[in-house]
Amino acid sequence: MSQSRILVDSNAYFRLAKSIHPLLNVVFGDKQYCLYVIKELQIEYDRNPRLKNTFSWVNDSEYAENRSRVLEVAREEKAEIKRAYDFILDYVRTVHPGVSKIDVRCLSHAEQLGIPVVTDDEEMRSVAREYGIKTYKTLELLKLMLECHYIGIEKIREITAYLRYCNDMPKDFKADYEKLFGETPPK
Amino acid sequence: MENKLNVENVNQKAQELGLNQTALAREMQVSREAVSKWLRNEKFPRPDKLLKLARVLNLSFAELVSKIPTGNEPVIAFRKKGAHKITSEYINHAQDMGRILTELVTYLPFDELSQPAVLKSPSADYAYLHKVTKRIRKEIAVQEGDEIHFVSLINFFNDLQAVIIPVLWGNKDKHENALHIYLPESMTTWIYLNLDCRVHDFKFWMAHELGHIHAPKLQGEEGEDFAEAFAGALLIPKELAACEYEALQKLTNAWSQINHIKSLAERLVVSPLTVYYEINNYAVNSGKAKIDLETHKEIYQATSNFNKQFKPVSECLFGTKSPSPSRYIASAKEQFGSPFFDILKKYLHENRKSASFIQSILNIRLLDAQNVYEELC
């Protein structure tokens, strides 16, 4: 059975990669789910930060190595991804200018390859809808991992508490958590 | 920009592929009527259909879609540096940043009912510019031979409601040390200033941007020429240039002239090249012979060596090459009186935006954006 690939956008990666390690390139569940990032994200992290970096873990070898096995794309698909990128970028410029270019690249890969994207960004989700791209919120991905017995509810509570602590909660976070996990999110 | 289907290209390509409207509609899985409306430019295809149409006809975005200017696009200004060509990719990127800034306009703490005054008929004429800059220097009580301090320039930006966005874009030697974005719809001005610029150049960049703010109607080459001449005139008044011209004439060789220029540059905190150009501008406009320090590139070499003695603005401000995100963010308000990060913070909170938004609006590395995001949220 072939893998069910899922792309993770830059923010979802950042929210999860430290708590669930290795996050990428690990198959889980009967449907052989496997999370990937695009090559451009790794390139972006390879650029030295200009400010004092409080997230040194990102470029620790274990995380960099985990990201280095990026989503593979056949040569003929590259041309179509480029075409999708040009169209999605123009749409984003006109309607959702806040979506970053790296996220447009992520969406163009997902569009061409027909794979879902994990993103909490409302604008990105809206763009994805226009192009028929399936999306998961971070919490929905965690629910999927829970159902596949890949992680337990304790891990989800730990991640949730951390995001709350960092005040990095996506829109509708509380309501989504309650709906998906049937409990109030931990403080 | 408004998008229109390039009907000519569509028809030509469809014909090549042997697709009439009915066949095209079938390929596209839409009604024939929908295709007919697209081809009459009565309706523009939805985003997914547009991409599908491009794939069916094997057309690129540029071949399939014509961009029609609407007049409300962000107006971008770059300072020209030599013969360096600014790529269309860079301009597009700057316009993208302008579109993102539009999202912050409603958060600006400015008076909604009035606009600061700008110049009535700006021109790059020497006499006119010195008349204008003389008045500005008088307003901030700076004598002809004195330095205009950074704080005076910053106050001008704020009085004119131009939002300064300090950025750390690294050492740049072309046009990337400042980016001026004017949003016509909201009539707001946003200025990115690269703090990694050398301190003596930084003042000229600021004065140049101030020129743009005083003359928003001058755009393109005309706007750049004006801003460049305005900066020179503001920093080196005609009277000072005249006095220094006479002083240079009395010196017997090029190196003593250069040393004289360097000491003036150091006192005014501007580049020796700026001093040299303004003295010669005075000479040309007064019918006098120019001072030649270019034959053997002496002035360029001297300026280059001079600049190496001084740190970039960022190091002067932060005392380190890698400032903490909190110090960087605080500097916008404390050093530049800019509301930028306050309004960005409010916007991020209200709209639940992520670090990638910060990456786009500041044009910085993702990891830096994560650090700024962490600080703001």
mmCIF file of N, CA and C in Angstrom, chain A residues 17-110:
data_model
loop_
_atom_site.group_PDB
_atom_site.id
_atom_site.type_symbol
_atom_site.label_atom_id
_atom_site.label_comp_id
_atom_site.label_asym_id
_atom_site.label_seq_id
_atom_site.Cartn_x
_atom_site.Cartn_y
_atom_site.Cartn_z
ATOM 1 N N ALA A 17 6.837 20.222 15.689
ATOM 2 C CA ALA A 17 8.076 19.458 15.469
ATOM 3 C C ALA A 17 8.856 19.153 16.737
ATOM 4 N N LYS A 18 8.788 20.037 17.696
ATOM 5 C CA LYS A 18 9.577 19.802 18.921
ATOM 6 C C LYS A 18 8.878 18.800 19.826
ATOM 7 N N SER A 19 7.556 18.841 19.839
ATOM 8 C CA SER A 19 6.804 17.963 20.740
ATOM 9 C C SER A 19 6.668 16.545 20.199
ATOM 10 N N ILE A 20 6.533 16.444 18.887
ATOM 11 C CA ILE A 20 6.430 15.108 18.278
ATOM 12 C C ILE A 20 7.656 14.929 17.397
ATOM 13 N N HIS A 21 8.613 14.212 17.880
ATOM 14 C CA HIS A 21 9.849 14.062 17.118
ATOM 15 C C HIS A 21 10.213 12.588 16.982
ATOM 16 N N PRO A 22 10.509 12.136 15.813
ATOM 17 C CA PRO A 22 10.490 12.855 14.540
ATOM 18 C C PRO A 22 9.061 13.045 14.020
ATOM 19 N N LEU A 23 8.798 14.235 13.554
ATOM 20 C CA LEU A 23 7.451 14.540 13.057
ATOM 21 C C LEU A 23 7.265 14.053 11.620
ATOM 22 N N LEU A 24 8.341 14.195 10.837
ATOM 23 C CA LEU A 24 8.239 13.928 9.396
ATOM 24 C C LEU A 24 8.796 12.545 9.044
ATOM 25 N N ASN A 25 8.361 12.068 7.893
ATOM 26 C CA ASN A 25 8.913 10.819 7.344
ATOM 27 C C ASN A 25 8.698 9.600 8.234
ATOM 28 N N VAL A 26 7.659 9.637 9.022
ATOM 29 C CA VAL A 26 7.322 8.465 9.831
ATOM 30 C C VAL A 26 5.914 8.030 9.430
ATOM 31 N N VAL A 27 5.781 6.775 9.062
ATOM 32 C CA VAL A 27 4.483 6.270 8.612
ATOM 33 C C VAL A 27 3.662 5.874 9.829
ATOM 34 N N PHE A 28 2.390 6.274 9.823
ATOM 35 C CA PHE A 28 1.516 5.861 10.926
ATOM 36 C C PHE A 28 0.115 5.541 10.398
ATOM 37 N N GLY A 29 -0.548 4.652 11.116
ATOM 38 C CA GLY A 29 -1.935 4.305 10.786
ATOM 39 C C GLY A 29 -2.050 3.329 9.620
ATOM 40 N N ASP A 30 -3.257 2.718 9.507
ATOM 41 C CA ASP A 30 -3.513 1.728 8.447
ATOM 42 C C ASP A 30 -3.346 2.338 7.054
ATOM 43 N N LYS A 31 -3.648 3.611 6.961
ATOM 44 C CA LYS A 31 -3.575 4.248 5.633
ATOM 45 C C LYS A 31 -2.169 4.748 5.305
ATOM 46 N N GLN A 32 -1.216 4.378 6.141
ATOM 47 C CA GLN A 32 0.193 4.740 5.876
ATOM 48 C C GLN A 32 0.377 6.250 5.743
ATOM 49 N N TYR A 33 -0.204 6.995 6.682
ATOM 50 C CA TYR A 33 -0.030 8.453 6.650
ATOM 51 C C TYR A 33 1.439 8.784 6.868
ATOM 52 N N CYS A 34 1.903 9.803 6.198
ATOM 53 C CA CYS A 34 3.286 10.244 6.396
ATOM 54 C C CYS A 34 3.359 11.753 6.152
ATOM 55 N N LEU A 35 3.952 12.456 7.086
ATOM 56 C CA LEU A 35 4.016 13.924 6.996
ATOM 57 C C LEU A 35 5.295 14.372 6.299
ATOM 58 N N TYR A 36 5.136 15.420 5.506
ATOM 59 C CA TYR A 36 6.284 15.981 4.778
ATOM 60 C C TYR A 36 6.269 17.505 4.847
ATOM 61 N N VAL A 37 7.428 18.080 4.619
ATOM 62 C CA VAL A 37 7.489 19.520 4.329
ATOM 63 C C VAL A 37 8.090 19.667 2.925
ATOM 64 N N ILE A 38 7.949 20.846 2.372
ATOM 65 C CA ILE A 38 8.540 21.072 1.055
ATOM 66 C C ILE A 38 10.011 21.480 1.204
ATOM 67 N N LYS A 39 10.732 21.270 0.128
ATOM 68 C CA LYS A 39 12.174 21.560 0.127
ATOM 69 C C LYS A 39 12.468 23.011 0.548
ATOM 70 N N GLU A 40 11.603 23.918 0.115
ATOM 71 C CA GLU A 40 11.842 25.345 0.363
ATOM 72 C C GLU A 40 11.851 25.681 1.852
ATOM 73 N N LEU A 41 11.155 24.899 2.647
ATOM 74 C CA LEU A 41 11.149 25.173 4.094
ATOM 75 C C LEU A 41 12.535 24.887 4.671
ATOM 76 N N GLN A 42 13.094 23.782 4.231
ATOM 77 C CA GLN A 42 14.439 23.451 4.703
ATOM 78 C C GLN A 42 15.443 24.529 4.258
ATOM 79 N N ILE A 43 15.305 24.980 3.026
ATOM 80 C CA ILE A 43 16.204 26.036 2.518
ATOM 81 C C ILE A 43 16.067 27.289 3.391
ATOM 82 N N GLU A 44 14.823 27.594 3.734
ATOM 83 C CA GLU A 44 14.545 28.779 4.555
ATOM 84 C C GLU A 44 15.223 28.652 5.926
ATOM 85 N N TYR A 45 15.155 27.484 6.506
ATOM 86 C CA TYR A 45 15.778 27.290 7.827
ATOM 87 C C TYR A 45 17.296 27.239 7.743
ATOM 88 N N ASP A 46 17.813 26.967 6.555
ATOM 89 C CA ASP A 46 19.272 26.964 6.392
ATOM 90 C C ASP A 46 19.862 28.370 6.417
ATOM 91 N N ARG A 47 19.024 29.378 6.198
ATOM 92 C CA ARG A 47 19.511 30.763 6.216
ATOM 93 C C ARG A 47 19.714 31.178 7.669
ATOM 94 N N ASN A 48 20.891 31.714 7.952
ATOM 95 C CA ASN A 48 21.190 32.100 9.328
ATOM 96 C C ASN A 48 20.281 33.232 9.781
ATOM 97 N N PRO A 49 19.715 33.112 10.964
ATOM 98 C CA PRO A 49 18.861 34.211 11.437
ATOM 99 C C PRO A 49 19.674 35.472 11.698
ATOM 100 N N ARG A 50 19.047 36.586 11.512
ATOM 101 C CA ARG A 50 19.710 37.876 11.734
ATOM 102 C C ARG A 50 19.563 38.311 13.192
ATOM 103 N N LEU A 51 18.461 37.897 13.795
ATOM 104 C CA LEU A 51 18.228 38.224 15.200
ATOM 105 C C LEU A 51 18.746 37.094 16.080
ATOM 106 N N LYS A 52 18.918 37.402 17.353
ATOM 107 C CA LYS A 52 19.297 36.355 18.298
ATOM 108 C C LYS A 52 18.180 35.306 18.294
ATOM 109 N N ASN A 53 18.566 34.076 18.088
ATOM 110 C CA ASN A 53 17.564 33.039 17.868
ATOM 111 C C ASN A 53 17.223 32.305 19.160
ATOM 112 N N THR A 54 15.940 32.316 19.494
ATOM 113 C CA THR A 54 15.536 31.598 20.708
ATOM 114 C C THR A 54 15.010 30.199 20.370
ATOM 115 N N PHE A 55 15.061 29.860 19.088
ATOM 116 C CA PHE A 55 14.595 28.529 18.685
ATOM 117 C C PHE A 55 15.751 27.716 18.103
ATOM 118 N N SER A 56 16.793 27.582 18.891
ATOM 119 C CA SER A 56 17.992 26.925 18.355
ATOM 120 C C SER A 56 17.726 25.468 17.980
ATOM 121 N N TRP A 57 16.697 24.875 18.583
ATOM 122 C CA TRP A 57 16.403 23.470 18.268
ATOM 123 C C TRP A 57 16.149 23.258 16.773
ATOM 124 N N VAL A 58 15.618 24.298 16.113
ATOM 125 C CA VAL A 58 15.227 24.134 14.699
ATOM 126 C C VAL A 58 16.401 23.637 13.856
ATOM 127 N N ASN A 59 17.577 24.155 14.146
ATOM 128 C CA ASN A 59 18.718 23.749 13.319
ATOM 129 C C ASN A 59 19.627 22.723 14.002
ATOM 130 N N ASP A 60 19.145 22.125 15.090
ATOM 131 C CA ASP A 60 19.874 20.974 15.646
ATOM 132 C C ASP A 60 19.857 19.871 14.597
ATOM 133 N N SER A 61 20.921 19.103 14.575
ATOM 134 C CA SER A 61 21.072 18.134 13.480
ATOM 135 C C SER A 61 19.898 17.161 13.395
ATOM 136 N N GLU A 62 19.346 16.751 14.532
ATOM 137 C CA GLU A 62 18.265 15.755 14.470
ATOM 138 C C GLU A 62 17.021 16.311 13.760
ATOM 139 N N TYR A 63 16.739 17.609 13.970
ATOM 140 C CA TYR A 63 15.568 18.209 13.301
ATOM 141 C C TYR A 63 15.883 18.518 11.835
ATOM 142 N N ALA A 64 17.082 19.032 11.613
ATOM 143 C CA ALA A 64 17.475 19.342 10.225
ATOM 144 C C ALA A 64 17.491 18.054 9.401
ATOM 145 N N GLU A 65 17.977 16.985 10.000
ATOM 146 C CA GLU A 65 18.053 15.699 9.291
ATOM 147 C C GLU A 65 16.637 15.195 8.981
ATOM 148 N N ASN A 66 15.749 15.350 9.959
ATOM 149 C CA ASN A 66 14.370 14.901 9.766
ATOM 150 C C ASN A 66 13.678 15.671 8.634
ATOM 151 N N ARG A 67 14.018 16.959 8.508
ATOM 152 C CA ARG A 67 13.420 17.791 7.440
ATOM 153 C C ARG A 67 14.056 17.552 6.081
ATOM 154 N N SER A 68 15.264 17.003 6.118
ATOM 155 C CA SER A 68 16.016 16.924 4.863
ATOM 156 C C SER A 68 15.398 15.933 3.869
ATOM 157 N N ARG A 69 14.648 14.966 4.369
ATOM 158 C CA ARG A 69 13.965 14.045 3.433
ATOM 159 C C ARG A 69 12.623 14.653 3.056
ATOM 160 N N VAL A 70 12.706 15.575 2.127
ATOM 161 C CA VAL A 70 11.518 16.354 1.762
ATOM 162 C C VAL A 70 10.641 15.590 0.780
ATOM 163 N N LEU A 71 9.512 16.164 0.543
ATOM 164 C CA LEU A 71 8.556 15.582 -0.396
ATOM 165 C C LEU A 71 9.201 15.415 -1.762
ATOM 166 N N GLU A 72 9.156 14.211 -2.281
ATOM 167 C CA GLU A 72 9.778 13.990 -3.604
ATOM 168 C C GLU A 72 8.796 14.314 -4.714
ATOM 169 N N VAL A 73 9.321 14.948 -5.735
ATOM 170 C CA VAL A 73 8.470 15.387 -6.840
ATOM 171 C C VAL A 73 9.104 14.955 -8.157
ATOM 172 N N ALA A 74 8.310 14.311 -8.999
ATOM 173 C CA ALA A 74 8.830 13.882 -10.309
ATOM 174 C C ALA A 74 9.034 15.099 -11.204
ATOM 175 N N ARG A 75 9.902 14.933 -12.197
ATOM 176 C CA ARG A 75 10.258 16.082 -13.047
ATOM 177 C C ARG A 75 9.023 16.688 -13.735
ATOM 178 N N GLU A 76 8.144 15.803 -14.260
ATOM 179 C CA GLU A 76 6.964 16.331 -14.972
ATOM 180 C C GLU A 76 6.009 17.044 -14.013
ATOM 181 N N GLU A 77 6.032 16.633 -12.751
ATOM 182 C CA GLU A 77 5.172 17.301 -11.773
ATOM 183 C C GLU A 77 5.713 18.687 -11.420
ATOM 184 N N LYS A 78 7.023 18.841 -11.506
ATOM 185 C CA LYS A 78 7.634 20.134 -11.150
ATOM 186 C C LYS A 78 7.081 21.258 -12.014
ATOM 187 N N ALA A 79 6.939 20.982 -13.311
ATOM 188 C CA ALA A 79 6.441 22.013 -14.230
ATOM 189 C C ALA A 79 5.011 22.405 -13.868
ATOM 190 N N GLU A 80 4.201 21.395 -13.521
ATOM 191 C CA GLU A 80 2.806 21.686 -13.163
ATOM 192 C C GLU A 80 2.712 22.381 -11.809
ATOM 193 N N ILE A 81 3.626 22.052 -10.903
ATOM 194 C CA ILE A 81 3.662 22.755 -9.599
ATOM 195 C C ILE A 81 4.012 24.215 -9.818
ATOM 196 N N LYS A 82 4.946 24.446 -10.730
ATOM 197 C CA LYS A 82 5.343 25.827 -11.048
ATOM 198 C C LYS A 82 4.150 26.586 -11.633
ATOM 199 N N ARG A 83 3.416 25.899 -12.515
ATOM 200 C CA ARG A 83 2.238 26.548 -13.116
ATOM 201 C C ARG A 83 1.209 26.872 -12.014
ATOM 202 N N ALA A 84 0.964 25.889 -11.154
ATOM 203 C CA ALA A 84 0.004 26.117 -10.053
ATOM 204 C C ALA A 84 0.482 27.263 -9.170
ATOM 205 N N TYR A 85 1.790 27.313 -8.924
ATOM 206 C CA TYR A 85 2.359 28.376 -8.076
ATOM 207 C C TYR A 85 2.036 29.750 -8.664
ATOM 208 N N ASP A 86 2.244 29.904 -9.970
ATOM 209 C CA ASP A 86 2.001 31.210 -10.605
ATOM 210 C C ASP A 86 0.539 31.648 -10.459
ATOM 211 N N PHE A 87 -0.360 30.679 -10.635
ATOM 212 C CA PHE A 87 -1.791 31.012 -10.544
ATOM 213 C C PHE A 87 -2.210 31.287 -9.105
ATOM 214 N N ILE A 88 -1.750 30.435 -8.202
ATOM 215 C CA ILE A 88 -2.141 30.624 -6.791
ATOM 216 C C ILE A 88 -1.536 31.921 -6.254
ATOM 217 N N LEU A 89 -0.294 32.195 -6.659
ATOM 218 C CA LEU A 89 0.360 33.423 -6.199
ATOM 219 C C LEU A 89 -0.424 34.657 -6.646
ATOM 220 N N ASP A 90 -0.877 34.651 -7.881
ATOM 221 C CA ASP A 90 -1.638 35.808 -8.359
ATOM 222 C C ASP A 90 -2.945 35.945 -7.579
ATOM 223 N N TYR A 91 -3.600 34.814 -7.326
ATOM 224 C CA TYR A 91 -4.852 34.858 -6.563
ATOM 225 C C TYR A 91 -4.598 35.398 -5.154
ATOM 226 N N VAL A 92 -3.521 34.918 -4.541
ATOM 227 C CA VAL A 92 -3.164 35.354 -3.189
ATOM 228 C C VAL A 92 -2.870 36.852 -3.174
ATOM 229 N N ARG A 93 -2.123 37.303 -4.184
ATOM 230 C CA ARG A 93 -1.778 38.731 -4.266
ATOM 231 C C ARG A 93 -3.034 39.594 -4.271
ATOM 232 N N THR A 94 -4.041 39.116 -4.988
ATOM 233 C CA THR A 94 -5.248 39.914 -5.164
ATOM 234 C C THR A 94 -6.178 39.816 -3.961
ATOM 235 N N VAL A 95 -6.319 38.612 -3.427
ATOM 236 C CA VAL A 95 -7.373 38.389 -2.431
ATOM 237 C C VAL A 95 -6.841 38.169 -1.013
ATOM 238 N N HIS A 96 -5.734 37.462 -0.891
ATOM 239 C CA HIS A 96 -5.204 37.139 0.445
ATOM 240 C C HIS A 96 -3.712 37.484 0.513
ATOM 241 N N PRO A 97 -3.369 38.784 0.478
ATOM 242 C CA PRO A 97 -1.947 39.148 0.384
ATOM 243 C C PRO A 97 -1.095 38.696 1.562
ATOM 244 N N GLY A 98 -1.731 38.335 2.682
ATOM 245 C CA GLY A 98 -0.952 37.937 3.860
ATOM 246 C C GLY A 98 -0.366 36.538 3.781
ATOM 247 N N VAL A 99 -0.791 35.752 2.791
ATOM 248 C CA VAL A 99 -0.249 34.391 2.686
ATOM 249 C C VAL A 99 1.171 34.472 2.112
ATOM 250 N N SER A 100 2.123 33.849 2.813
ATOM 251 C CA SER A 100 3.518 33.995 2.392
ATOM 252 C C SER A 100 3.821 33.145 1.150
ATOM 253 N N LYS A 101 4.905 33.482 0.502
ATOM 254 C CA LYS A 101 5.276 32.767 -0.731
ATOM 255 C C LYS A 101 5.606 31.309 -0.442
ATOM 256 N N ILE A 102 6.200 31.061 0.690
ATOM 257 C CA ILE A 102 6.546 29.673 1.010
ATOM 258 C C ILE A 102 5.262 28.851 1.225
ATOM 259 N N ASP A 103 4.241 29.503 1.745
ATOM 260 C CA ASP A 103 2.968 28.810 1.919
ATOM 261 C C ASP A 103 2.242 28.645 0.579
ATOM 262 N N VAL A 104 2.417 29.597 -0.323
ATOM 263 C CA VAL A 104 1.856 29.438 -1.670
ATOM 264 C C VAL A 104 2.525 28.233 -2.343
ATOM 265 N N ARG A 105 3.818 28.106 -2.120
ATOM 266 C CA ARG A 105 4.554 26.968 -2.695
ATOM 267 C C ARG A 105 4.025 25.652 -2.120
ATOM 268 N N CYS A 106 3.752 25.683 -0.840
ATOM 269 C CA CYS A 106 3.209 24.493 -0.173
ATOM 270 C C CYS A 106 1.853 24.123 -0.803
ATOM 271 N N LEU A 107 1.001 25.126 -0.993
ATOM 272 C CA LEU A 107 -0.319 24.886 -1.586
ATOM 273 C C LEU A 107 -0.201 24.395 -3.030
ATOM 274 N N SER A 108 0.759 24.930 -3.764
ATOM 275 C CA SER A 108 0.877 24.515 -5.172
ATOM 276 C C SER A 108 1.341 23.060 -5.273
ATOM 277 N N HIS A 109 2.177 22.629 -4.349
ATOM 278 C CA HIS A 109 2.558 21.206 -4.302
ATOM 279 C C HIS A 109 1.323 20.350 -4.003
ATOM 280 N N ALA A 110 0.565 20.788 -2.994
ATOM 281 C CA ALA A 110 -0.615 20.013 -2.584
ATOM 282 C C ALA A 110 -1.633 19.938 -3.719
#
